[in-house]
PDB file of C-alpha atoms and ligand atoms in Angstrom:
ATOM      1  CA  MET R   1     106.515  71.756 103.367  1.00  0.00           C
ATOM      2  CA  SER R   2     107.352  75.287 102.244  1.00  0.00           C
ATOM      3  CA  ILE R   3     109.127  75.963  98.978  1.00  0.00           C
ATOM      4  CA  VAL R   4     112.258  76.875 100.952  1.00  0.00           C
ATOM      5  CA  ASP R   5     112.127  73.472 102.715  1.00  0.00           C
ATOM      6  CA  ASP R   6     111.758  71.798  99.300  1.00  0.00           C
ATOM      7  CA  ILE R   7     114.845  73.619  98.027  1.00  0.00           C
ATOM      8  CA  LEU R   8     116.913  72.723 101.106  1.00  0.00           C
ATOM      9  CA  GLN R   9     115.859  69.062 100.829  1.00  0.00           C
ATOM     10  CA  LEU R  10     116.624  68.890  97.084  1.00  0.00           C
ATOM     11  CA  LYS R  11     119.926  70.675  97.606  1.00  0.00           C
ATOM     12  CA  LYS R  12     120.958  67.955 100.051  1.00  0.00           C
ATOM     13  CA  GLU R  13     119.797  65.108  97.800  1.00  0.00           C
ATOM     14  CA  ARG R  14     121.636  66.531  94.780  1.00  0.00           C
ATOM     15  CA  ASN R  15     124.776  67.596  96.710  1.00  0.00           C
ATOM     16  CA  ALA R  16     124.254  71.075  95.303  1.00  0.00           C
ATOM     17  CA  ILE R  17     125.414  74.573  96.136  1.00  0.00           C
ATOM     18  CA  ILE R  18     123.392  77.694  95.266  1.00  0.00           C
ATOM     19  CA  LEU R  19     125.302  80.786  94.121  1.00  0.00           C
ATOM     20  CA  ALA R  20     123.431  84.084  93.654  1.00  0.00           C
ATOM     21  CA  HIS R  21     124.459  87.437  92.227  1.00  0.00           C
ATOM     22  CA  ASN R  22     123.926  90.626  94.248  1.00  0.00           C
ATOM     23  CA  TYR R  23     121.204  91.687  91.745  1.00  0.00           C
ATOM     24  CA  GLN R  24     118.975  88.634  92.331  1.00  0.00           C
ATOM     25  CA  ARG R  25     115.570  88.900  94.026  1.00  0.00           C
ATOM     26  CA  GLY R  26     115.832  89.153  97.823  1.00  0.00           C
ATOM     27  CA  GLU R  27     114.193  85.770  98.439  1.00  0.00           C
ATOM     28  CA  VAL R  28     116.631  84.080  96.041  1.00  0.00           C
ATOM     29  CA  GLN R  29     119.621  85.744  97.763  1.00  0.00           C
ATOM     30  CA  ASP R  30     118.269  84.495 101.088  1.00  0.00           C
ATOM     31  CA  ILE R  31     118.336  80.787 100.112  1.00  0.00           C
ATOM     32  CA  ALA R  32     121.797  81.002  98.458  1.00  0.00           C
ATOM     33  CA  ASP R  33     124.941  79.537 100.020  1.00  0.00           C
ATOM     34  CA  TYR R  34     126.912  82.472  98.683  1.00  0.00           C
ATOM     35  CA  VAL R  35     125.843  85.877  97.361  1.00  0.00           C
ATOM     36  CA  GLY R  36     128.374  88.078  95.598  1.00  0.00           C
ATOM     37  CA  ASP R  37     129.672  89.899  92.545  1.00  0.00           C
ATOM     38  CA  SER R  38     131.027  88.246  89.411  1.00  0.00           C
ATOM     39  CA  PHE R  39     134.559  87.939  90.811  1.00  0.00           C
ATOM     40  CA  GLY R  40     133.457  86.420  94.124  1.00  0.00           C
ATOM     41  CA  LEU R  41     131.078  84.050  92.369  1.00  0.00           C
ATOM     42  CA  SER R  42     133.844  82.889  89.998  1.00  0.00           C
ATOM     43  CA  GLN R  43     136.061  82.153  93.008  1.00  0.00           C
ATOM     44  CA  LYS R  44     133.259  80.290  94.797  1.00  0.00           C
ATOM     45  CA  ALA R  45     132.534  78.278  91.664  1.00  0.00           C
ATOM     46  CA  VAL R  46     136.158  77.078  91.675  1.00  0.00           C
ATOM     47  CA  GLN R  47     136.128  76.280  95.394  1.00  0.00           C
ATOM     48  CA  ALA R  48     132.710  74.583  95.436  1.00  0.00           C
ATOM     49  CA  GLY R  49     132.943  71.041  96.755  1.00  0.00           C
ATOM     50  CA  ALA R  50     129.425  70.192  95.571  1.00  0.00           C
ATOM     51  CA  GLU R  51     128.582  68.102  92.493  1.00  0.00           C
ATOM     52  CA  VAL R  52     125.920  70.537  91.286  1.00  0.00           C
ATOM     53  CA  ILE R  53     126.110  74.351  91.071  1.00  0.00           C
ATOM     54  CA  VAL R  54     122.786  76.168  90.772  1.00  0.00           C
ATOM     55  CA  PHE R  55     123.735  79.565  89.387  1.00  0.00           C
ATOM     56  CA  CYS R  56     121.189  82.283  90.146  1.00  0.00           C
ATOM     57  CA  GLY R  57     122.308  84.986  87.759  1.00  0.00           C
ATOM     58  CA  VAL R  58     122.376  85.334  83.987  1.00  0.00           C
ATOM     59  CA  ASP R  59     123.709  82.917  81.389  1.00  0.00           C
ATOM     60  CA  PHE R  60     127.282  84.246  81.037  1.00  0.00           C
ATOM     61  CA  MET R  61     127.803  83.723  84.781  1.00  0.00           C
ATOM     62  CA  ALA R  62     126.624  80.115  84.637  1.00  0.00           C
ATOM     63  CA  GLU R  63     128.838  79.625  81.566  1.00  0.00           C
ATOM     64  CA  SER R  64     131.851  80.888  83.520  1.00  0.00           C
ATOM     65  CA  ALA R  65     131.066  78.398  86.303  1.00  0.00           C
ATOM     66  CA  ALA R  66     130.845  75.611  83.684  1.00  0.00           C
ATOM     67  CA  ILE R  67     134.146  76.726  82.105  1.00  0.00           C
ATOM     68  CA  LEU R  68     135.892  76.584  85.483  1.00  0.00           C
ATOM     69  CA  ASN R  69     134.197  73.322  86.580  1.00  0.00           C
ATOM     70  CA  PRO R  70     134.005  70.856  83.679  1.00  0.00           C
ATOM     71  CA  ASP R  71     133.307  67.936  86.044  1.00  0.00           C
ATOM     72  CA  LYS R  72     130.370  69.577  87.791  1.00  0.00           C
ATOM     73  CA  THR R  73     126.793  70.031  86.673  1.00  0.00           C
ATOM     74  CA  VAL R  74     126.012  73.746  86.352  1.00  0.00           C
ATOM     75  CA  LEU R  75     122.325  74.678  86.262  1.00  0.00           C
ATOM     76  CA  LEU R  76     120.761  78.009  85.274  1.00  0.00           C
ATOM     77  CA  PRO R  77     117.251  77.991  86.816  1.00  0.00           C
ATOM     78  CA  THR R  78     115.701  80.190  84.088  1.00  0.00           C
ATOM     79  CA  PRO R  79     117.138  79.435  80.635  1.00  0.00           C
ATOM     80  CA  GLY R  80     116.082  82.773  79.091  1.00  0.00           C
ATOM     81  CA  ALA R  81     118.030  84.830  81.633  1.00  0.00           C
ATOM     82  CA  GLY R  82     120.652  86.439  79.386  1.00  0.00           C
ATOM     83  CA  CYS R  83     122.665  89.649  79.418  1.00  0.00           C
ATOM     84  CA  PRO R  84     121.989  92.170  76.618  1.00  0.00           C
ATOM     85  CA  MET R  85     125.492  93.639  76.970  1.00  0.00           C
ATOM     86  CA  ALA R  86     127.077  90.195  76.474  1.00  0.00           C
ATOM     87  CA  ARG R  87     125.151  89.907  73.186  1.00  0.00           C
ATOM     88  CA  MET R  88     126.570  93.198  71.864  1.00  0.00           C
ATOM     89  CA  ILE R  89     129.830  91.593  70.703  1.00  0.00           C
ATOM     90  CA  THR R  90     130.713  88.455  68.755  1.00  0.00           C
ATOM     91  CA  PRO R  91     133.979  86.511  68.386  1.00  0.00           C
ATOM     92  CA  PHE R  92     134.167  87.919  64.845  1.00  0.00           C
ATOM     93  CA  ASP R  93     134.165  91.472  66.277  1.00  0.00           C
ATOM     94  CA  VAL R  94     137.090  90.578  68.549  1.00  0.00           C
ATOM     95  CA  GLN R  95     138.964  89.168  65.567  1.00  0.00           C
ATOM     96  CA  SER R  96     138.410  92.428  63.645  1.00  0.00           C
ATOM     97  CA  LEU R  97     139.632  94.495  66.597  1.00  0.00           C
ATOM     98  CA  ARG R  98     142.782  92.364  66.775  1.00  0.00           C
ATOM     99  CA  LEU R  99     143.432  93.026  63.083  1.00  0.00           C
ATOM    100  CA  ASP R 100     142.960  96.776  63.674  1.00  0.00           C
ATOM    101  CA  HIS R 101     145.299  96.789  66.712  1.00  0.00           C
ATOM    102  CA  PRO R 102     147.745  93.910  66.200  1.00  0.00           C
ATOM    103  CA  ASP R 103     150.036  94.834  69.114  1.00  0.00           C
ATOM    104  CA  ALA R 104     147.231  95.191  71.678  1.00  0.00           C
ATOM    105  CA  GLU R 105     146.115  92.614  74.244  1.00  0.00           C
ATOM    106  CA  VAL R 106     142.400  91.851  74.584  1.00  0.00           C
ATOM    107  CA  VAL R 107     140.813  92.337  78.009  1.00  0.00           C
ATOM    108  CA  CYS R 108     137.289  91.009  78.167  1.00  0.00           C
ATOM    109  CA  TYR R 109     134.758  91.945  80.832  1.00  0.00           C
ATOM    110  CA  VAL R 110     133.222  88.735  82.207  1.00  0.00           C
ATOM    111  CA  ASN R 111     129.853  89.980  80.947  1.00  0.00           C
ATOM    112  CA  SER R 112     130.487  88.250  77.622  1.00  0.00           C
ATOM    113  CA  SER R 113     129.881  84.888  75.973  1.00  0.00           C
ATOM    114  CA  ALA R 114     132.236  81.928  76.376  1.00  0.00           C
ATOM    115  CA  ALA R 115     133.142  82.275  72.680  1.00  0.00           C
ATOM    116  CA  VAL R 116     134.221  85.918  73.171  1.00  0.00           C
ATOM    117  CA  LYS R 117     136.199  84.992  76.299  1.00  0.00           C
ATOM    118  CA  ALA R 118     137.936  82.292  74.237  1.00  0.00           C
ATOM    119  CA  MET R 119     139.128  84.978  71.798  1.00  0.00           C
ATOM    120  CA  SER R 120     140.524  87.154  74.612  1.00  0.00           C
ATOM    121  CA  ASP R 121     143.824  87.225  76.503  1.00  0.00           C
ATOM    122  CA  VAL R 122     142.399  87.844  79.947  1.00  0.00           C
ATOM    123  CA  CYS R 123     139.018  88.474  81.601  1.00  0.00           C
ATOM    124  CA  CYS R 124     138.184  91.076  84.232  1.00  0.00           C
ATOM    125  CA  THR R 125     135.286  92.061  86.456  1.00  0.00           C
ATOM    126  CA  SER R 126     134.292  95.575  87.490  1.00  0.00           C
ATOM    127  CA  SER R 127     136.178  95.068  90.759  1.00  0.00           C
ATOM    128  CA  ASN R 128     139.553  94.293  89.152  1.00  0.00           C
ATOM    129  CA  ALA R 129     139.359  95.852  85.656  1.00  0.00           C
ATOM    130  CA  VAL R 130     142.064  98.483  86.324  1.00  0.00           C
ATOM    131  CA  LYS R 131     144.368  95.917  87.949  1.00  0.00           C
ATOM    132  CA  VAL R 132     143.920  93.473  85.054  1.00  0.00           C
ATOM    133  CA  VAL R 133     144.600  96.158  82.420  1.00  0.00           C
ATOM    134  CA  ASP R 134     147.722  97.269  84.308  1.00  0.00           C
ATOM    135  CA  SER R 135     148.901  93.643  84.412  1.00  0.00           C
ATOM    136  CA  CYS R 136     148.976  93.440  80.593  1.00  0.00           C
ATOM    137  CA  ARG R 137     152.381  93.278  78.943  1.00  0.00           C
ATOM    138  CA  SER R 138     151.366  95.562  76.089  1.00  0.00           C
ATOM    139  CA  ASP R 139     150.804  99.309  76.528  1.00  0.00           C
ATOM    140  CA  ARG R 140     147.763  98.990  74.262  1.00  0.00           C
ATOM    141  CA  VAL R 141     144.618  97.203  75.354  1.00  0.00           C
ATOM    142  CA  ILE R 142     141.437  96.340  73.468  1.00  0.00           C
ATOM    143  CA  PHE R 143     138.654  96.422  76.065  1.00  0.00           C
ATOM    144  CA  VAL R 144     135.357  94.643  75.346  1.00  0.00           C
ATOM    145  CA  PRO R 145     132.370  94.813  75.469  1.00  0.00           C
ATOM    146  CA  ASP R 146     131.512  97.684  77.886  1.00  0.00           C
ATOM    147  CA  LYS R 147     132.385 101.202  76.683  1.00  0.00           C
ATOM    148  CA  ASN R 148     131.531 102.729  80.081  1.00  0.00           C
ATOM    149  CA  LEU R 149     133.762 100.406  82.085  1.00  0.00           C
ATOM    150  CA  ALA R 150     136.455 100.994  79.442  1.00  0.00           C
ATOM    151  CA  ALA R 151     136.144 104.778  79.944  1.00  0.00           C
ATOM    152  CA  TYR R 152     136.399 104.319  83.721  1.00  0.00           C
ATOM    153  CA  VAL R 153     139.543 102.176  83.339  1.00  0.00           C
ATOM    154  CA  GLN R 154     141.067 104.749  80.974  1.00  0.00           C
ATOM    155  CA  LEU R 155     140.827 107.328  83.787  1.00  0.00           C
ATOM    156  CA  HIS R 156     142.954 105.104  86.035  1.00  0.00           C
ATOM    157  CA  THR R 157     145.604 103.661  83.722  1.00  0.00           C
ATOM    158  CA  THR R 158     148.385 105.014  81.532  1.00  0.00           C
ATOM    159  CA  LYS R 159     147.753 102.302  78.930  1.00  0.00           C
ATOM    160  CA  GLN R 160     145.947 103.171  75.715  1.00  0.00           C
ATOM    161  CA  ILE R 161     142.465 101.621  75.731  1.00  0.00           C
ATOM    162  CA  TYR R 162     140.602 100.734  72.531  1.00  0.00           C
ATOM    163  CA  PRO R 163     136.975 100.211  73.656  1.00  0.00           C
ATOM    164  CA  TRP R 164     134.127  98.297  72.054  1.00  0.00           C
ATOM    165  CA  HIS R 165     130.773 100.111  72.015  1.00  0.00           C
ATOM    166  CA  GLY R 166     128.654  97.776  74.172  1.00  0.00           C
ATOM    167  CA  TYR R 167     126.875  98.895  77.308  1.00  0.00           C
ATOM    168  CA  CYS R 168     124.534  97.701  80.036  1.00  0.00           C
ATOM    169  CA  PRO R 169     121.001  98.975  79.287  1.00  0.00           C
ATOM    170  CA  THR R 170     120.164  98.900  83.010  1.00  0.00           C
ATOM    171  CA  HIS R 171     123.038 101.220  84.016  1.00  0.00           C
ATOM    172  CA  GLU R 172     122.884 103.308  80.835  1.00  0.00           C
ATOM    173  CA  ILE R 173     119.486 104.728  81.851  1.00  0.00           C
ATOM    174  CA  ILE R 174     121.018 106.457  84.894  1.00  0.00           C
ATOM    175  CA  THR R 175     121.546 110.147  84.031  1.00  0.00           C
ATOM    176  CA  GLU R 176     123.274 113.140  85.629  1.00  0.00           C
ATOM    177  CA  GLY R 177     119.742 114.415  86.343  1.00  0.00           C
ATOM    178  CA  ASP R 178     119.037 111.287  88.438  1.00  0.00           C
ATOM    179  CA  VAL R 179     122.171 111.981  90.508  1.00  0.00           C
ATOM    180  CA  LEU R 180     121.231 115.625  91.090  1.00  0.00           C
ATOM    181  CA  LEU R 181     117.575 114.855  91.877  1.00  0.00           C
ATOM    182  CA  ALA R 182     118.507 112.067  94.299  1.00  0.00           C
ATOM    183  CA  LYS R 183     120.909 114.453  96.081  1.00  0.00           C
ATOM    184  CA  MET R 184     118.128 117.039  96.380  1.00  0.00           C
ATOM    185  CA  ASP R 185     115.712 114.394  97.720  1.00  0.00           C
ATOM    186  CA  HIS R 186     118.241 113.092 100.259  1.00  0.00           C
ATOM    187  CA  PRO R 187     120.455 115.982 101.409  1.00  0.00           C
ATOM    188  CA  GLY R 188     123.626 114.784 103.139  1.00  0.00           C
ATOM    189  CA  ALA R 189     123.550 111.373 101.445  1.00  0.00           C
ATOM    190  CA  GLU R 190     126.486 110.239  99.281  1.00  0.00           C
ATOM    191  CA  VAL R 191     125.969 108.937  95.752  1.00  0.00           C
ATOM    192  CA  ILE R 192     127.871 105.755  94.904  1.00  0.00           C
ATOM    193  CA  VAL R 193     127.639 104.333  91.390  1.00  0.00           C
ATOM    194  CA  HIS R 194     128.811 101.314  89.405  1.00  0.00           C
ATOM    195  CA  PRO R 195     131.475 101.803  86.692  1.00  0.00           C
ATOM    196  CA  GLU R 196     128.981 100.477  84.111  1.00  0.00           C
ATOM    197  CA  CYS R 197     127.294 103.911  84.421  1.00  0.00           C
ATOM    198  CA  ARG R 198     127.845 106.646  81.820  1.00  0.00           C
ATOM    199  CA  PRO R 199     131.102 108.650  82.263  1.00  0.00           C
ATOM    200  CA  GLU R 200     129.167 111.855  83.053  1.00  0.00           C
ATOM    201  CA  VAL R 201     127.386 110.052  85.907  1.00  0.00           C
ATOM    202  CA  VAL R 202     130.673 108.593  87.188  1.00  0.00           C
ATOM    203  CA  ALA R 203     132.204 112.100  87.062  1.00  0.00           C
ATOM    204  CA  ILE R 204     129.720 113.611  89.534  1.00  0.00           C
ATOM    205  CA  ALA R 205     129.312 110.620  91.879  1.00  0.00           C
ATOM    206  CA  ASP R 206     130.929 110.627  95.331  1.00  0.00           C
ATOM    207  CA  GLY R 207     132.272 107.106  94.807  1.00  0.00           C
ATOM    208  CA  VAL R 208     132.548 104.437  92.104  1.00  0.00           C
ATOM    209  CA  PHE R 209     132.453 100.781  93.161  1.00  0.00           C
ATOM    210  CA  SER R 210     131.669  97.259  91.999  1.00  0.00           C
ATOM    211  CA  THR R 211     128.736  95.740  93.895  1.00  0.00           C
ATOM    212  CA  ASP R 212     130.998  94.066  96.463  1.00  0.00           C
ATOM    213  CA  GLY R 213     132.939  97.360  96.689  1.00  0.00           C
ATOM    214  CA  MET R 214     129.662  99.107  97.575  1.00  0.00           C
ATOM    215  CA  LEU R 215     128.957  96.544 100.286  1.00  0.00           C
ATOM    216  CA  LYS R 216     132.423  97.076 101.764  1.00  0.00           C
ATOM    217  CA  TYR R 217     132.191 100.875 101.509  1.00  0.00           C
ATOM    218  CA  ALA R 218     128.806 100.883 103.299  1.00  0.00           C
ATOM    219  CA  LYS R 219     130.536  99.440 106.363  1.00  0.00           C
ATOM    220  CA  THR R 220     133.114 102.255 106.456  1.00  0.00           C
ATOM    221  CA  THR R 221     130.638 105.174 106.568  1.00  0.00           C
ATOM    222  CA  SER R 222     127.612 106.060 108.662  1.00  0.00           C
ATOM    223  CA  LYS R 223     126.193 108.335 105.943  1.00  0.00           C
ATOM    224  CA  ASP R 224     122.996 107.599 104.043  1.00  0.00           C
ATOM    225  CA  LEU R 225     123.846 106.199 100.605  1.00  0.00           C
ATOM    226  CA  ILE R 226     122.174 106.703  97.229  1.00  0.00           C
ATOM    227  CA  ILE R 227     122.815 103.559  95.216  1.00  0.00           C
ATOM    228  CA  GLY R 228     123.606 103.905  91.503  1.00  0.00           C
ATOM    229  CA  THR R 229     123.348 100.296  90.402  1.00  0.00           C
ATOM    230  CA  GLU R 230     120.738  97.556  89.964  1.00  0.00           C
ATOM    231  CA  MET R 231     118.293  97.740  92.859  1.00  0.00           C
ATOM    232  CA  GLY R 232     118.712  94.118  93.973  1.00  0.00           C
ATOM    233  CA  ILE R 233     121.814  95.044  95.937  1.00  0.00           C
ATOM    234  CA  ILE R 234     119.739  97.171  98.336  1.00  0.00           C
ATOM    235  CA  HIS R 235     118.318  93.953  99.861  1.00  0.00           C
ATOM    236  CA  ARG R 236     121.813  92.897 100.933  1.00  0.00           C
ATOM    237  CA  LEU R 237     122.880  96.396 102.001  1.00  0.00           C
ATOM    238  CA  GLN R 238     119.871  96.619 104.317  1.00  0.00           C
ATOM    239  CA  LYS R 239     120.334  93.080 105.616  1.00  0.00           C
ATOM    240  CA  GLU R 240     123.993  93.702 106.483  1.00  0.00           C
ATOM    241  CA  ASN R 241     123.426  97.228 107.852  1.00  0.00           C
ATOM    242  CA  PRO R 242     120.126  97.225 109.756  1.00  0.00           C
ATOM    243  CA  GLY R 243     118.681 100.649 110.549  1.00  0.00           C
ATOM    244  CA  ARG R 244     120.718 102.402 107.827  1.00  0.00           C
ATOM    245  CA  ASN R 245     119.249 104.265 104.830  1.00  0.00           C
ATOM    246  CA  PHE R 246     119.992 103.128 101.254  1.00  0.00           C
ATOM    247  CA  PHE R 247     118.060 104.865  98.480  1.00  0.00           C
ATOM    248  CA  PRO R 248     117.885 103.694  94.850  1.00  0.00           C
ATOM    249  CA  ILE R 249     119.111 106.429  92.497  1.00  0.00           C
ATOM    250  CA  SER R 250     115.970 105.818  90.433  1.00  0.00           C
ATOM    251  CA  GLN R 251     113.096 103.317  90.639  1.00  0.00           C
ATOM    252  CA  PHE R 252     113.878 102.194  87.088  1.00  0.00           C
ATOM    253  CA  VAL R 253     117.309 100.646  87.611  1.00  0.00           C
ATOM    254  CA  VAL R 254     116.079  97.059  87.393  1.00  0.00           C
ATOM    255  CA  CYS R 255     117.633  94.349  85.204  1.00  0.00           C
ATOM    256  CA  PRO R 256     114.703  92.222  83.974  1.00  0.00           C
ATOM    257  CA  ASN R 257     117.020  89.319  83.210  1.00  0.00           C
ATOM    258  CA  MET R 258     118.413  89.227  86.735  1.00  0.00           C
ATOM    259  CA  LYS R 259     114.860  89.086  88.076  1.00  0.00           C
ATOM    260  CA  MET R 260     113.855  86.009  86.051  1.00  0.00           C
ATOM    261  CA  ASN R 261     115.043  83.532  88.673  1.00  0.00           C
ATOM    262  CA  SER R 262     112.606  82.878  91.516  1.00  0.00           C
ATOM    263  CA  LEU R 263     112.213  80.370  94.357  1.00  0.00           C
ATOM    264  CA  GLU R 264     109.972  78.324  92.043  1.00  0.00           C
ATOM    265  CA  THR R 265     112.536  78.163  89.219  1.00  0.00           C
ATOM    266  CA  VAL R 266     115.321  77.311  91.688  1.00  0.00           C
ATOM    267  CA  ARG R 267     113.221  74.450  93.124  1.00  0.00           C
ATOM    268  CA  ASP R 268     112.251  73.144  89.680  1.00  0.00           C
ATOM    269  CA  SER R 269     115.819  73.440  88.494  1.00  0.00           C
ATOM    270  CA  LEU R 270     117.010  71.166  91.317  1.00  0.00           C
ATOM    271  CA  LYS R 271     114.052  68.800  90.919  1.00  0.00           C
ATOM    272  CA  ASP R 272     114.434  68.314  87.153  1.00  0.00           C
ATOM    273  CA  MET R 273     118.195  69.069  86.923  1.00  0.00           C
ATOM    274  CA  ARG R 274     117.681  71.788  84.340  1.00  0.00           C
ATOM    275  CA  THR R 275     118.804  73.832  82.545  1.00  0.00           C
ATOM    276  CA  ARG R 276     122.286  72.396  82.273  1.00  0.00           C
ATOM    277  CA  ILE R 277     124.871  74.821  80.886  1.00  0.00           C
ATOM    278  CA  ARG R 278     127.475  73.227  78.644  1.00  0.00           C
ATOM    279  CA  VAL R 279     130.368  74.866  76.819  1.00  0.00           C
ATOM    280  CA  PRO R 280     132.022  73.086  73.848  1.00  0.00           C
ATOM    281  CA  GLU R 281     135.410  71.766  74.976  1.00  0.00           C
ATOM    282  CA  ASP R 282     137.551  73.683  72.435  1.00  0.00           C
ATOM    283  CA  ILE R 283     135.949  76.987  73.532  1.00  0.00           C
ATOM    284  CA  ARG R 284     136.028  76.032  77.205  1.00  0.00           C
ATOM    285  CA  ILE R 285     139.781  75.406  77.243  1.00  0.00           C
ATOM    286  CA  LYS R 286     140.586  78.781  75.635  1.00  0.00           C
ATOM    287  CA  ALA R 287     138.054  80.705  77.754  1.00  0.00           C
ATOM    288  CA  LYS R 288     139.405  79.058  80.920  1.00  0.00           C
ATOM    289  CA  ARG R 289     142.861  80.452  80.162  1.00  0.00           C
ATOM    290  CA  ALA R 290     141.446  83.987  80.157  1.00  0.00           C
ATOM    291  CA  LEU R 291     139.451  83.382  83.358  1.00  0.00           C
ATOM    292  CA  ASP R 292     142.392  81.699  85.142  1.00  0.00           C
ATOM    293  CA  ARG R 293     144.643  84.643  84.297  1.00  0.00           C
ATOM    294  CA  MET R 294     142.039  86.992  85.820  1.00  0.00           C
ATOM    295  CA  LEU R 295     141.816  84.900  89.001  1.00  0.00           C
ATOM    296  CA  GLU R 296     145.643  84.973  89.281  1.00  0.00           C
ATOM    297  CA  VAL R 297     145.617  88.799  89.104  1.00  0.00           C
ATOM    298  CA  GLY R 298     143.072  88.819  91.929  1.00  0.00           C
ATOM    299  CA  ARG R 299     140.666  91.474  93.054  1.00  0.00           C
TER     300      ARG R 299
HETATM  301  S1  LIG O   1     122.643  94.422  84.948  1.00  0.00           S
HETATM  302 FE1  LIG O   1     123.379  94.906  82.887  1.00  0.00          FE
HETATM  303  S2  LIG O   1     125.306  93.825  82.676  1.00  0.00           S
HETATM  304 FE2  LIG O   1     124.206  92.928  84.428  1.00  0.00          FE
HETATM  305  S3  LIG O   1     123.057  91.208  83.522  1.00  0.00           S
HETATM  306 FE3  LIG O   1     121.675  92.984  83.520  1.00  0.00          FE
HETATM  307  S4  LIG O   1     122.005  93.864  81.473  1.00  0.00           S
HETATM  308 FE4  LIG O   1     123.723  92.493  81.817  1.00  0.00          FE
END
């Protein structure tokens, strides 16, 4: 039996569903029941009828699934798969920001720990960050942890944003020079980038989208596209748009944490039912409030 057959067999035996982020390895995306961005994956986690959710992503994503599904077993195939940006802020930092800006609401990008979500009023993803900020009652918003997404939101809202200084190391390495060089290498192609990129990169891109936004946009244009986000998404872009050209903005835009899951770790995860992600109940209840409010706002 092949490793894929093993996974399908184990999935059936365990009554499991496999969710994979758009940045996962191609072969992991291919065995998933659903591939998507953080917002879509959160929705699927809520809707999942299965008893076990195997979350192929990084730890904060599996935590969110566990927060939303206390009665299900949520497994992260590779326990060390974490997000450096999520580790750039602590609950204590959020508390300090609240003291500095007592009349502001706290909007927390889902790329954060359960404990930070629990200290926040509402979560957002890159696909609904502007909508979530605009839905806040206060005209002042503390936005954590991503300074680049905060800067992007500030361009599209009249509310005053107080950003934290976190960032995604994978997107931060993309420079204006990469945009200009890629345009020279592929004349006629459009550059689309993720809002986790630096503001100066966002300013000269032809479009700014979440990963699912990029997938939707690709279907509306016949142009070649230069992709300014983690390279894993190119697998899905090519699969859904055969014969089209999608070029990575640079060969270095790879998130090592997203690449830690493999077919082997997915199989072993289902076989040994590890690694189970658990969130302490007091934190889970508070974090769920912030995630539920985000899901109510929608995409
Ligand atoms: S791509 Fe960036 S934000 Fe996403 S998991 Fe990797 S480090 Fe974190």
